[in-house]
XYZ file of C-alpha atoms in Angstrom:
646
model
C -14.271 7.174 -7.954
C -11.231 7.836 -10.061
C -10.711 9.247 -13.471
C -7.347 9.969 -15.003
C -7.219 11.370 -18.499
C -4.533 11.292 -21.189
C -2.093 14.105 -21.811
C -2.654 16.169 -24.934
C 0.725 15.492 -26.547
C 0.260 18.300 -29.061
C 0.475 20.835 -26.248
C 3.484 19.157 -24.649
C 5.671 18.236 -27.596
C 7.509 21.529 -27.909
C 8.401 21.596 -24.223
C 9.298 17.969 -23.696
C 11.371 17.297 -26.775
C 13.607 20.397 -26.673
C 16.821 19.162 -25.029
C 19.333 21.802 -23.972
C 22.412 21.520 -21.823
C 22.022 21.577 -18.078
C 23.921 20.002 -15.216
C 22.503 16.633 -14.105
C 21.885 16.257 -10.413
C 24.179 13.969 -8.453
C 22.345 10.951 -7.045
C 22.797 10.084 -3.397
C 22.728 6.298 -3.213
C 20.122 4.895 -0.859
C 21.085 2.032 1.416
C 19.028 0.099 3.966
C 19.464 1.558 7.420
C 20.625 4.990 6.243
C 17.624 6.908 7.482
C 17.359 10.398 8.943
C 17.329 10.426 12.717
C 13.852 10.987 14.224
C 11.921 13.227 14.283
C 13.156 13.903 10.725
C 11.378 11.857 8.060
C 12.790 9.933 5.121
C 14.265 12.276 2.538
C 12.402 12.712 -0.730
C 15.045 12.241 -3.449
C 18.466 10.784 -4.180
C 17.473 7.124 -4.395
C 19.170 4.165 -6.050
C 17.840 0.642 -5.524
C 19.154 -2.747 -6.678
C 16.160 -4.410 -8.347
C 17.959 -7.747 -8.413
C 18.449 -7.841 -4.633
C 15.110 -8.926 -3.191
C 15.819 -7.668 0.311
C 16.924 -4.295 -1.043
C 13.644 -3.975 -2.955
C 11.706 -4.949 0.200
C 13.633 -2.461 2.334
C 13.176 0.254 -0.300
C 9.426 -0.347 -0.308
C 9.077 0.057 3.449
C 11.601 2.851 3.954
C 10.640 4.977 0.943
C 7.256 4.017 -0.544
C 5.588 3.521 2.841
C 7.121 6.741 4.191
C 4.616 8.656 2.051
C 1.615 6.768 3.417
C -0.488 8.654 5.957
C -0.168 11.772 3.810
C -3.793 12.691 4.496
C -2.767 13.705 8.017
C -0.040 15.972 6.651
C -1.758 17.718 3.714
C -2.947 20.700 5.812
C -4.810 22.270 2.908
C -5.642 25.921 3.635
C -8.191 26.520 0.881
C -11.933 26.145 0.468
C -14.276 24.953 -2.257
C -15.717 28.376 -3.056
C -12.675 29.919 -4.673
C -9.565 29.816 -2.482
C -7.183 27.257 -3.965
C -5.124 27.224 -0.769
C -1.741 25.704 -0.086
C -0.498 22.357 1.204
C 2.228 21.630 3.745
C 5.925 21.092 3.107
C 5.866 17.537 4.542
C 2.993 16.690 2.177
C 4.995 17.968 -0.801
C 7.877 15.769 0.376
C 5.438 12.836 0.386
C 4.563 13.472 -3.278
C 8.172 14.020 -4.328
C 9.300 10.875 -2.475
C 6.585 8.770 -4.125
C 7.534 10.030 -7.593
C 11.227 9.379 -7.015
C 10.454 5.935 -5.589
C 8.982 4.894 -8.944
C 11.714 6.585 -10.948
C 14.376 4.754 -8.953
C 12.556 1.431 -9.306
C 12.559 1.942 -13.085
C 16.268 2.773 -13.199
C 15.857 6.514 -13.776
C 17.354 9.579 -12.163
C 15.529 9.871 -8.826
C 16.326 13.489 -7.986
C 13.170 15.023 -9.437
C 11.766 18.067 -7.653
C 8.100 18.766 -6.896
C 6.866 22.361 -6.393
C 10.351 23.824 -6.664
C 9.028 27.288 -7.502
C 9.621 26.827 -11.218
C 7.371 28.855 -13.488
C 4.875 27.486 -15.990
C 5.718 26.258 -19.468
C 4.168 28.473 -22.163
C 4.184 27.563 -25.864
C 3.464 29.863 -28.789
C 0.551 27.662 -29.850
C -1.150 27.883 -26.450
C -4.529 29.642 -26.847
C -4.366 30.940 -23.262
C -1.220 32.251 -21.588
C -0.890 32.945 -17.860
C 1.588 35.480 -16.547
C 5.155 34.339 -17.103
C 5.871 34.561 -13.369
C 3.084 32.079 -12.502
C 4.529 29.010 -10.837
C 3.647 25.483 -11.868
C 2.512 24.863 -8.286
C -0.029 27.703 -8.321
C -1.286 26.711 -11.764
C -1.729 23.076 -10.692
C -3.513 24.128 -7.514
C -5.837 26.381 -9.528
C -6.620 23.581 -11.979
C -7.308 21.122 -9.190
C -9.809 23.453 -7.538
C -11.452 24.206 -10.883
C -12.011 20.493 -11.482
C -13.584 19.830 -8.125
C -15.811 22.936 -8.251
C -17.366 21.880 -11.556
C -18.289 18.377 -10.423
C -22.029 17.656 -10.352
C -22.449 14.936 -7.739
C -26.054 14.322 -8.793
C -25.225 13.434 -12.401
C -21.537 12.589 -12.165
C -20.802 15.062 -14.952
C -17.708 17.229 -14.824
C -16.951 19.410 -17.867
C -13.656 20.494 -16.295
C -12.099 17.022 -16.671
C -10.353 17.838 -19.917
C -6.958 19.056 -21.055
C -8.678 21.959 -22.791
C -11.149 23.347 -20.211
C -13.576 25.969 -21.515
C -13.170 29.504 -20.267
C -16.745 29.647 -18.957
C -16.164 27.038 -16.256
C -16.363 27.940 -12.590
C -12.901 28.814 -11.322
C -11.371 28.912 -14.795
C -8.222 30.967 -15.292
C -5.414 30.962 -17.812
C -3.160 29.318 -15.222
C -5.732 26.600 -14.489
C -6.004 25.958 -18.234
C -2.214 25.798 -18.514
C -1.865 23.144 -15.800
C -4.758 21.090 -17.173
C -3.184 21.194 -20.645
C 0.287 20.251 -19.418
C -0.417 17.819 -16.625
C -1.816 14.496 -15.521
C -4.937 14.669 -13.422
C -6.822 12.281 -11.189
C -10.342 12.740 -9.871
C -10.976 10.815 -6.651
C -7.315 10.687 -5.650
C -4.671 13.125 -4.548
C -1.067 13.379 -3.431
C 1.014 10.186 -3.387
C -2.106 8.122 -4.062
C -2.499 9.881 -7.412
C 1.163 9.245 -8.291
C 0.660 5.534 -7.673
C -2.459 5.498 -9.837
C -0.607 7.235 -12.668
C 1.864 4.347 -12.585
C -0.684 1.547 -12.362
C -3.020 2.943 -15.045
C -5.625 0.426 -13.932
C -8.704 2.001 -15.505
C -10.475 0.108 -18.263
C -9.615 1.218 -21.787
C -13.298 1.859 -22.563
C -13.727 4.357 -19.725
C -15.865 7.245 -20.940
C -13.419 9.925 -19.827
C -10.154 7.967 -19.877
C -9.791 6.100 -23.175
C -6.000 6.317 -23.138
C -5.032 4.643 -19.882
C -4.205 1.623 -22.042
C -1.420 3.735 -23.590
C -0.091 4.532 -20.075
C 0.437 8.194 -20.946
C 0.359 9.325 -17.311
C 3.041 6.787 -16.395
C 5.246 7.690 -19.333
C 5.284 11.402 -18.448
C 6.150 10.653 -14.816
C 8.926 8.316 -15.985
C 10.238 10.536 -18.770
C 13.996 10.121 -18.193
C 15.083 13.754 -18.744
C 12.409 15.312 -16.527
C 13.575 16.996 -13.335
C 10.859 19.466 -12.323
C 7.210 18.656 -11.537
C 4.442 20.311 -9.555
C 1.424 18.983 -7.716
C -1.951 20.630 -7.110
C -4.145 18.898 -4.560
C -7.579 19.202 -2.976
C -8.189 16.559 -0.265
C -11.948 16.453 -0.850
C -14.657 15.811 1.708
C -16.540 12.705 0.656
C -18.173 11.184 -2.428
C -19.962 14.397 -3.395
C -16.710 16.355 -3.316
C -13.943 13.895 -4.252
C -10.259 14.674 -3.815
C -8.440 15.899 -6.916
C -4.876 16.008 -8.161
C -3.284 17.841 -11.071
C 0.333 16.848 -11.643
C 2.265 19.261 -13.825
C 4.616 17.182 -16.026
C 5.638 19.551 -18.827
C 9.298 20.565 -18.671
C 10.966 23.709 -19.899
C 14.212 23.210 -21.855
C 16.451 24.165 -18.933
C 14.660 21.611 -16.727
C 15.682 18.641 -18.860
C 18.746 16.537 -18.172
C 21.233 17.036 -20.981
C 22.783 13.597 -20.895
C 21.319 10.180 -20.263
C 22.256 6.684 -21.285
C 19.497 5.522 -23.660
C 18.144 2.444 -21.915
C 14.832 0.676 -22.153
C 12.395 1.763 -19.429
C 9.969 -0.975 -18.470
C 6.994 -1.135 -16.165
C 6.807 -3.201 -14.118
C 10.577 -2.923 -13.902
C 12.885 -5.865 -14.486
C 14.005 -7.747 -11.390
C 12.022 -7.969 -8.163
C 8.943 -5.755 -8.194
C 6.276 -5.199 -5.474
C 2.988 -6.742 -6.603
C 0.797 -4.037 -4.950
C 1.922 -1.539 -7.616
C 1.707 -3.949 -10.538
C -0.466 -3.009 -13.530
C -2.654 -4.759 -16.096
C -0.904 -2.608 -18.719
C 2.802 -3.400 -19.099
C 5.067 -1.147 -21.122
C 8.525 -0.664 -22.578
C 9.873 2.628 -23.921
C 13.143 4.015 -25.197
C 14.423 7.181 -26.805
C 14.724 6.799 -30.573
C 13.023 3.404 -30.704
C 10.403 2.435 -33.272
C 7.957 -0.160 -31.987
C 5.541 -0.006 -34.933
C 6.539 -3.509 -36.094
C 7.353 -4.903 -32.656
C 5.742 -7.902 -31.009
C 5.798 -9.120 -27.416
C 5.675 -12.541 -25.794
C 5.208 -13.104 -22.060
C 5.801 -16.492 -20.410
C 5.555 -17.713 -16.840
C 8.251 -19.541 -14.865
C 7.328 -22.854 -16.498
C 7.610 -21.385 -19.996
C 3.865 -21.302 -20.575
C 2.596 -18.353 -22.610
C 0.728 -15.663 -20.686
C -2.245 -14.114 -22.539
C -1.351 -10.752 -24.071
C -3.842 -8.371 -25.721
C -4.214 -4.756 -26.848
C -0.598 -4.577 -28.039
C -0.069 -1.011 -29.232
C 2.903 1.062 -30.311
C 2.667 4.749 -29.454
C 4.949 7.780 -29.681
C 2.636 10.474 -28.306
C 3.664 10.517 -24.641
C 7.298 10.910 -23.658
C 9.543 8.365 -25.374
C 8.192 5.917 -27.991
C 6.659 2.899 -26.316
C 5.055 -0.478 -26.756
C 2.141 -1.150 -24.399
C 0.227 -4.383 -23.879
C -2.365 -5.814 -21.529
C -1.461 -8.981 -19.629
C -3.771 -11.714 -18.372
C -5.002 -11.934 -14.765
C -2.065 -14.015 -13.502
C 0.470 -11.392 -14.594
C -1.787 -8.423 -13.733
C -2.246 -9.496 -10.116
C -1.651 -7.020 -7.307
C -1.294 -9.724 -4.668
C 1.076 -12.685 -4.426
C 2.405 -14.781 -1.582
C 5.138 -16.706 -3.378
C 7.475 -14.875 -5.747
C 6.031 -15.098 -9.261
C 8.283 -14.637 -12.293
C 7.369 -13.674 -15.864
C 9.750 -13.436 -18.817
C 9.164 -10.767 -21.454
C 10.581 -10.970 -24.970
C 10.121 -7.980 -27.272
C 11.246 -8.294 -30.897
C 10.925 -6.302 -34.104
C 12.241 -3.040 -32.598
C 13.995 -0.620 -34.964
C 15.805 2.689 -34.672
C 19.341 4.025 -35.027
C 21.511 2.377 -32.370
C 18.494 0.640 -30.821
C 18.674 -3.150 -30.235
C 16.170 -5.100 -32.327
C 15.190 -7.257 -29.347
C 14.959 -6.831 -25.612
C 14.329 -9.586 -23.067
C 13.919 -9.263 -19.325
C 12.197 -10.924 -16.369
C 9.850 -9.481 -13.775
C 9.428 -11.212 -10.424
C 6.362 -10.004 -8.544
C 6.869 -10.188 -4.786
C 4.943 -9.662 -1.573
C 6.926 -6.827 0.061
C 5.605 -7.790 3.501
C 7.387 -11.128 3.293
C 11.087 -12.005 3.585
C 11.997 -15.258 1.867
C 15.518 -15.506 3.331
C 16.011 -18.389 5.746
C 15.089 -17.614 9.344
C 15.878 -21.092 10.634
C 17.626 -21.466 13.969
C 19.798 -24.562 14.306
C 20.887 -26.273 17.505
C 20.113 -28.814 20.211
C 16.501 -29.757 20.941
C 17.271 -29.954 24.667
C 19.071 -27.883 27.256
C 19.754 -28.799 30.867
C 18.019 -26.758 33.558
C 20.202 -23.886 34.678
C 22.641 -24.379 31.794
C 22.968 -22.696 28.398
C 23.145 -23.760 24.755
C 24.389 -22.036 21.617
C 22.217 -21.815 18.487
C 23.216 -20.637 15.019
C 21.457 -18.894 12.162
C 22.278 -17.022 8.955
C 21.085 -13.405 9.070
C 19.211 -12.312 5.921
C 21.241 -10.183 3.511
C 20.887 -6.479 4.138
C 19.420 -6.915 7.616
C 19.407 -3.667 9.584
C 18.657 -5.406 12.848
C 18.281 -8.925 14.226
C 16.328 -10.237 17.199
C 16.027 -13.704 18.648
C 12.721 -13.872 20.513
C 12.514 -16.300 23.427
C 9.016 -17.550 24.273
C 7.797 -20.191 26.689
C 4.889 -22.470 25.855
C 1.972 -22.148 28.281
C -1.120 -24.300 28.739
C -2.968 -22.020 31.141
C -6.488 -20.981 30.153
C -7.243 -17.371 29.279
C -10.216 -15.239 28.299
C -10.017 -11.974 26.392
C -12.714 -9.856 27.960
C -13.501 -6.190 27.439
C -14.095 -5.591 31.143
C -10.583 -4.284 31.767
C -9.336 -2.329 28.771
C -5.838 -1.953 30.212
C -5.365 -5.727 30.440
C -7.004 -6.754 27.184
C -4.406 -8.419 24.942
C -5.764 -7.135 21.640
C -4.487 -5.124 18.688
C -6.909 -2.361 17.742
C -7.533 -2.009 14.006
C -10.534 0.318 14.246
C -10.945 3.925 13.113
C -10.192 6.859 15.380
C -13.774 8.153 15.585
C -15.063 5.370 17.857
C -13.507 3.197 20.605
C -12.897 -0.534 20.254
C -14.066 -1.170 23.828
C -17.422 0.341 24.827
C -19.853 0.274 27.716
C -22.937 -1.338 26.193
C -25.167 0.511 28.680
C -24.279 3.717 26.834
C -26.707 2.543 24.118
C -30.130 2.958 25.658
C -32.159 -0.248 25.656
C -29.537 -2.393 23.955
C -28.328 -4.510 26.865
C -25.093 -6.373 27.577
C -23.163 -9.136 25.834
C -21.501 -10.673 28.913
C -20.274 -7.975 31.270
C -20.593 -4.225 31.246
C -18.244 -3.776 28.259
C -17.707 -5.383 24.864
C -15.425 -5.194 21.846
C -17.214 -3.125 19.207
C -16.788 -3.190 15.429
C -18.801 -0.806 13.261
C -18.312 1.192 10.101
C -16.809 4.567 11.015
C -18.121 6.252 7.872
C -19.948 5.314 4.695
C -17.126 6.458 2.422
C -13.391 6.829 2.866
C -11.981 9.206 0.257
C -8.653 7.375 0.024
C -9.945 3.799 0.067
C -12.819 4.951 -2.154
C -15.270 2.819 -0.270
C -16.323 1.523 3.128
C -13.325 1.035 5.434
C -12.928 -2.429 6.957
C -12.524 -2.711 10.720
C -10.816 -5.374 12.830
C -9.272 -6.312 16.122
C -6.673 -9.008 16.644
C -6.055 -11.220 19.658
C -2.482 -10.436 20.664
C -1.505 -14.049 21.367
C 0.276 -16.737 19.408
C -1.526 -20.045 19.705
C -0.664 -23.686 19.078
C -3.717 -25.870 18.499
C -3.944 -29.429 19.790
C -6.390 -32.081 18.603
C -10.051 -30.976 18.862
C -9.109 -27.359 19.654
C -11.814 -24.686 19.435
C -12.264 -20.918 19.453
C -15.207 -19.648 21.501
C -16.793 -16.206 21.833
C -20.078 -14.408 22.460
C -21.661 -11.734 20.285
C -24.706 -9.556 19.741
C -25.542 -7.798 16.514
C -26.504 -4.156 16.773
C -27.982 -2.329 13.803
C -26.282 -4.375 11.096
C -27.671 -4.518 7.569
C -27.627 -7.587 5.362
C -24.548 -6.341 3.504
C -22.505 -6.163 6.737
C -20.332 -9.166 7.598
C -18.114 -10.324 10.454
C -15.546 -13.051 9.770
C -13.018 -14.743 12.039
C -9.603 -15.310 10.487
C -6.325 -16.996 11.399
C -2.782 -16.327 10.228
C 0.223 -18.615 10.639
C 2.696 -16.201 9.025
C 2.490 -13.196 11.297
C -0.405 -11.537 9.507
C 0.981 -11.598 5.961
C -2.054 -13.635 4.886
C -5.307 -14.549 6.649
C -7.726 -17.469 6.231
C -11.387 -17.455 7.252
C -12.523 -20.048 9.774
C -16.117 -20.889 10.646
C -19.122 -19.284 8.989
C -19.464 -15.542 8.375
C -21.865 -13.689 10.667
C -24.123 -11.506 8.532
C -26.735 -8.913 9.335
C -30.268 -10.271 9.335
C -32.371 -7.123 9.421
C -32.021 -3.550 8.269
C -34.200 -2.286 11.103
C -33.598 -4.461 14.189
C -30.791 -5.552 16.477
C -30.299 -8.805 18.408
C -32.172 -9.037 21.679
C -30.219 -12.115 22.770
C -26.580 -13.099 23.017
C -25.255 -15.762 20.629
C -22.434 -18.189 21.454
C -20.025 -19.395 18.769
C -17.623 -22.332 18.819
C -15.305 -22.797 15.822
C -12.986 -25.821 15.378
C -9.276 -25.018 15.032
C -7.044 -27.257 12.924
C -4.284 -29.013 14.816
C -0.932 -27.393 14.071
C 2.550 -27.112 15.554
C 2.976 -23.726 13.874
C 1.960 -20.728 16.016
C -1.006 -18.765 14.648
C -2.956 -15.604 15.411
C -6.698 -14.776 15.387
C -8.547 -11.652 14.312
C -12.161 -10.479 13.902
C -12.810 -8.488 10.707
C -15.942 -6.476 9.846
C -16.631 -5.434 6.262
C -19.316 -4.553 3.711
C -19.879 -7.465 1.338
C -21.400 -5.486 -1.522
C -22.963 -2.186 -2.428
C -25.945 -1.352 -0.258
C -27.083 0.530 2.807
C -25.018 0.324 5.982
C -25.135 1.760 9.474
C -22.208 3.966 10.465
C -20.962 5.455 13.698
C -20.597 8.799 11.943
C -24.320 8.923 11.162
C -25.565 7.469 14.459
C -22.927 7.797 17.212
C -25.431 7.143 20.008
C -26.940 4.023 18.451
C -25.637 0.429 18.738
C -24.447 0.062 15.160
C -22.303 -2.901 14.058
C -21.506 -5.934 16.195
C -20.435 -6.449 19.819
C -18.072 -9.295 20.847
C -16.858 -10.526 24.229
C -15.361 -13.443 26.192
C -13.017 -14.707 23.501
C -11.286 -17.905 24.564
C -9.851 -21.159 23.208
C -9.913 -24.768 24.379
C -7.170 -27.369 23.848
C -4.641 -24.734 22.794
C -1.234 -23.802 24.116
C 0.041 -20.271 23.743
C 3.442 -18.632 23.605
C 4.388 -16.109 26.249
C 7.206 -13.924 24.973
C 9.826 -13.454 27.637
C 12.519 -11.514 25.835
C 13.346 -10.052 22.429
C 17.132 -10.232 22.315
C 18.626 -7.516 20.109
C 21.696 -8.652 18.195
C 23.944 -6.970 15.667
C 22.987 -7.511 12.038
C 26.202 -9.490 11.543
C 25.478 -11.948 14.370
C 25.342 -15.622 13.547
C 24.724 -17.245 16.878
C 22.625 -16.935 20.002
C 23.053 -18.348 23.498
C 19.909 -19.576 25.243
C 20.332 -18.998 28.969
C 18.593 -17.502 31.962
C 19.915 -14.130 30.800
C 18.413 -14.336 27.309
C 15.160 -16.110 28.215
C 14.362 -16.581 31.883
C 14.558 -19.406 34.383
C 15.131 -22.637 32.496
C 12.991 -25.022 34.527
C 12.848 -28.760 33.907
C 9.885 -29.712 31.727
C 9.390 -26.277 30.170
C 9.461 -25.888 26.406
C 10.959 -22.777 24.866
C 10.549 -21.479 21.328
C 13.338 -19.475 19.697
C 12.493 -17.426 16.629
C 14.494 -15.076 14.454
C 13.168 -11.643 13.489
C 14.653 -9.293 10.900
C 14.436 -5.547 10.413
C 14.454 -4.196 6.850
C 13.480 -0.728 5.682
C 12.854 0.275 9.284
C 10.206 -2.471 9.640
C 10.371 -5.517 11.888
C 9.101 -8.490 9.918
C 7.128 -11.473 11.254
C 8.966 -14.035 13.317
C 10.560 -16.991 11.562
C 9.804 -20.651 12.262
C 10.206 -21.737 15.889
C 13.069 -23.809 17.188
C 11.569 -25.839 20.033
C 13.871 -26.479 22.990
C 12.861 -28.636 25.951
C 14.483 -28.101 29.342
C 15.727 -31.373 30.866
C 17.008 -32.298 34.292
C 20.516 -31.279 35.357
């Protein structure tokens, strides 16, 4: 559930458009690899990113945007839902400030904005309600956030507090709460950095009952107002669908909080250059100080020059700088790409003193979990036993670290069983409130799958307040496989209490988990009231491939409906139980050593020191791995090397 409502520009105009002299903050350029030493976390301001350097954009995403993820564990809200608005932690405020400045930097703006600096509220003569002049924006925003959540009727979905002019008779109303509601963005169903992202995306439909102006991207335009320097956030983390999280983001600026000087440039969203697809929007926009877009038109084309559908083209001057906003078709609105996808935007018919009549730019949507730089390793296909060989590569631009991983190809059989948790080669992608490996005897009357233990996937809860839905669960086999002809995946399973909307799928990935493809048939729940009394065996064909791949088991809810959760029935066998995972006619790669090299390295020597004993007949795989934004990316393509006789 999310609702974000437009700003009442009438109440903001006097504050936002009064520009007085003040000293602009000095930006501290951000560079890949320049991170605070642990345990310190990434700083929250002072960013400058090169949108036309793909690897810089990727590194910026992982070092800065992702540094604010996990904020729910840092919010530490001290209030309650009966009247105490509480406080949030300093690290959480850094998360919000960092997320805001991430977007400002991506859009070419000053990225030194402050959040909850202690600045006092903005009060205009026309305001019908005036809090004390010493009231801080932070307190006002926190008061407004609590007021909004306290007035929510979970039975009807009604909330009379979701307005920029809340009535004085509402529960928790105060002049300060009114002030923040009148002069801020707000999101219902989101909070903290998640709300900042939603203000940028503006993904709600234009016919939403409470948010008719998302199509004018008012929330985005206030967050990206170039002169703004001082914001405040008010947050309630919520406690489920009946008490959703709430954010009020104070965007109004007092005259002294506005930058005095800025170069009048066009501000576009998504920004020109490389842009992460996960924060793309169906509503694209361009704005500029002093521009008149009332007669402007826009044309969007793809990389082949084909026109992209554009609708709802609207000029608007009510929020921040004058803007032109339009809705793009599904291809350009996508939030997920694998290959880089470029769109060219041409805006014409612009007027205004000193404002260019046209503006053209290109946006390239990218998958920030993928590096497209070459990771090829070049060299001999053979090396003599006991000898060494030198291999070359070109490190990706901006690399913070390089590894060459040496793996030997094995043909030995293996079985991933849950009997020995310490030896199980699996990656746990389940929630913290239940274990991946369980003793099936702990569920009275259920019985075993194979041995005493099994891998268990179930829904941890019926509603995750951040995902706004049922959280998916998975576990991954921590092996890289190479399938021969007629290869198969085999495993055993038993369904516990698993409704018809609950689904298990098996997936493979040949790019290190960037994308996954389903293999075999989904396993769905058959009954809302019974569990399996027998064990089922599954055998799924694997396509022959020389490229290493990985396997995972993913459990999800296919559609709206009833589900069983561990939270509701911790002593019952909910979900599905899996064991004895194995493959036939598959080799696998045993990693022997990850060789750390300097980021400027261009060659690697394969030897007993960098791999292990080079025995005649063995085949080794060498793969390059790159670190960007503090993240190690998936391994590149393998260079196969066979060990020959001396």
